[in-house]
């Protein structure tokens, strides 16, 4: 399974939160199913997201590209350092995060 394709499907058919603040709100409120963080995300963002994911039990996955690449995967013309999956829609991204695919 291709991670970028699954992200595109989740953005198109499901519900996602893009950006640090929106993602943090979703994690704290218990709505996050999976959090993706860009490989070049600033260390303070990475630290905060990892801490809240650990406390809430939300899986955290590092996206193998930059925040520009993650933004492009989401179909956006801007950088996205953190992407949170609220509802995967028709994508199999949650299976991919568990390592089943």
Short mmCIF file of C-alpha atoms in Angstrom, two decimals:
data_model
loop_
_atom_site.label_atom_id
_atom_site.label_comp_id
_atom_site.label_asym_id
_atom_site.label_seq_id
_atom_site.Cartn_x
_atom_site.Cartn_y
_atom_site.Cartn_z
CA UNK A 1 0.00 0.00 0.00
CA UNK A 2 1.23 3.47 -0.87
CA UNK A 3 1.14 6.01 1.98
CA UNK A 4 0.69 9.05 -0.29
CA UNK A 5 -2.23 7.41 -2.11
CA UNK A 6 -3.87 6.50 1.20
CA UNK A 7 -3.44 10.08 2.47
CA UNK A 8 -5.06 11.42 -0.71
CA UNK A 9 -7.98 8.99 -0.30
CA UNK A 10 -8.42 9.95 3.37
CA UNK A 11 -8.41 13.67 2.51
CA UNK A 12 -10.90 13.12 -0.31
CA UNK A 13 -13.34 10.67 1.35
CA UNK A 14 -12.80 11.07 5.10
CA UNK A 15 -12.15 13.82 7.63
CA UNK A 16 -8.73 15.20 8.44
CA UNK A 17 -7.27 18.05 10.48
CA UNK A 18 -4.26 19.83 9.03
CA UNK A 19 -1.73 21.81 10.99
CA UNK A 20 -0.32 21.77 14.49
CA UNK A 21 -3.10 23.59 16.35
CA UNK A 22 -6.00 21.74 14.72
CA UNK A 23 -4.26 18.41 15.21
CA UNK A 24 -3.52 19.13 18.87
CA UNK A 25 -7.19 19.99 19.47
CA UNK A 26 -8.27 16.72 17.84
CA UNK A 27 -5.76 14.68 19.87
CA UNK A 28 -6.74 16.31 23.18
CA UNK A 29 -10.47 15.88 22.43
CA UNK A 30 -9.95 12.18 21.61
CA UNK A 31 -11.13 12.50 17.99
CA UNK A 32 -7.79 11.62 16.38
CA UNK A 33 -7.41 8.10 14.95
CA UNK A 34 -3.89 8.60 13.55
CA UNK A 35 -1.37 11.44 13.45
CA UNK A 36 1.20 11.91 10.69
CA UNK A 37 4.12 14.27 11.21
CA UNK A 38 6.52 15.46 8.50
CA UNK A 39 10.15 14.38 8.84
CA UNK A 40 11.34 18.00 8.94
CA UNK A 41 8.81 19.24 11.51
CA UNK A 42 10.37 21.54 14.13
CA UNK A 43 11.52 19.77 17.30
CA UNK A 44 9.10 21.64 19.60
CA UNK A 45 6.13 20.63 17.42
CA UNK A 46 7.42 17.05 17.24
CA UNK A 47 7.86 16.96 21.04
CA UNK A 48 4.37 18.34 21.80
CA UNK A 49 2.61 16.08 19.31
CA UNK A 50 4.49 13.00 20.55
CA UNK A 51 3.65 13.84 24.18
CA UNK A 52 -0.07 14.28 23.55
CA UNK A 53 -0.24 11.20 21.31
CA UNK A 54 1.40 9.11 24.03
CA UNK A 55 -1.00 10.40 26.71
CA UNK A 56 -4.09 9.83 24.54
CA UNK A 57 -2.91 6.52 23.03
CA UNK A 58 -3.13 7.87 19.47
CA UNK A 59 -0.77 6.24 16.96
CA UNK A 60 1.93 8.58 15.60
CA UNK A 61 3.52 7.93 12.22
CA UNK A 62 6.40 9.85 10.68
CA UNK A 63 5.79 10.86 7.07
CA UNK A 64 8.97 10.07 5.10
CA UNK A 65 8.96 13.43 3.28
CA UNK A 66 9.13 17.11 4.12
CA UNK A 67 6.21 19.28 5.13
CA UNK A 68 6.02 20.47 1.49
CA UNK A 69 5.66 16.82 0.42
CA UNK A 70 2.94 16.20 3.02
CA UNK A 71 1.10 19.32 1.87
CA UNK A 72 1.32 18.11 -1.74
CA UNK A 73 0.03 14.67 -0.70
CA UNK A 74 -2.97 16.43 0.86
CA UNK A 75 -3.53 18.34 -2.38
CA UNK A 76 -2.65 21.68 -0.78
CA UNK A 77 -0.30 24.36 -2.16
CA UNK A 78 1.26 24.96 1.26
CA UNK A 79 3.31 23.15 3.91
CA UNK A 80 1.56 20.76 6.30
CA UNK A 81 3.74 19.69 9.21
CA UNK A 82 1.08 17.67 11.05
CA UNK A 83 -1.90 15.79 9.58
CA UNK A 84 -4.48 14.09 11.78
CA UNK A 85 -6.88 11.46 10.49
CA UNK A 86 -10.28 11.93 12.17
CA UNK A 87 -12.17 9.57 9.85
CA UNK A 88 -10.24 7.45 7.31
CA UNK A 89 -13.13 7.34 4.84
CA UNK A 90 -12.45 4.74 2.15
CA UNK A 91 -8.68 4.70 2.74
CA UNK A 92 -6.78 1.89 4.42
CA UNK A 93 -4.41 4.30 6.16
CA UNK A 94 -5.19 2.97 9.66
CA UNK A 95 -4.25 -0.57 8.53
CA UNK A 96 -1.08 0.85 7.02
CA UNK A 97 -0.21 2.51 10.35
CA UNK A 98 -0.70 -0.80 12.20
CA UNK A 99 1.69 -2.47 9.77
CA UNK A 100 -0.92 -4.87 8.43
CA UNK A 101 -0.47 -3.88 4.80
#
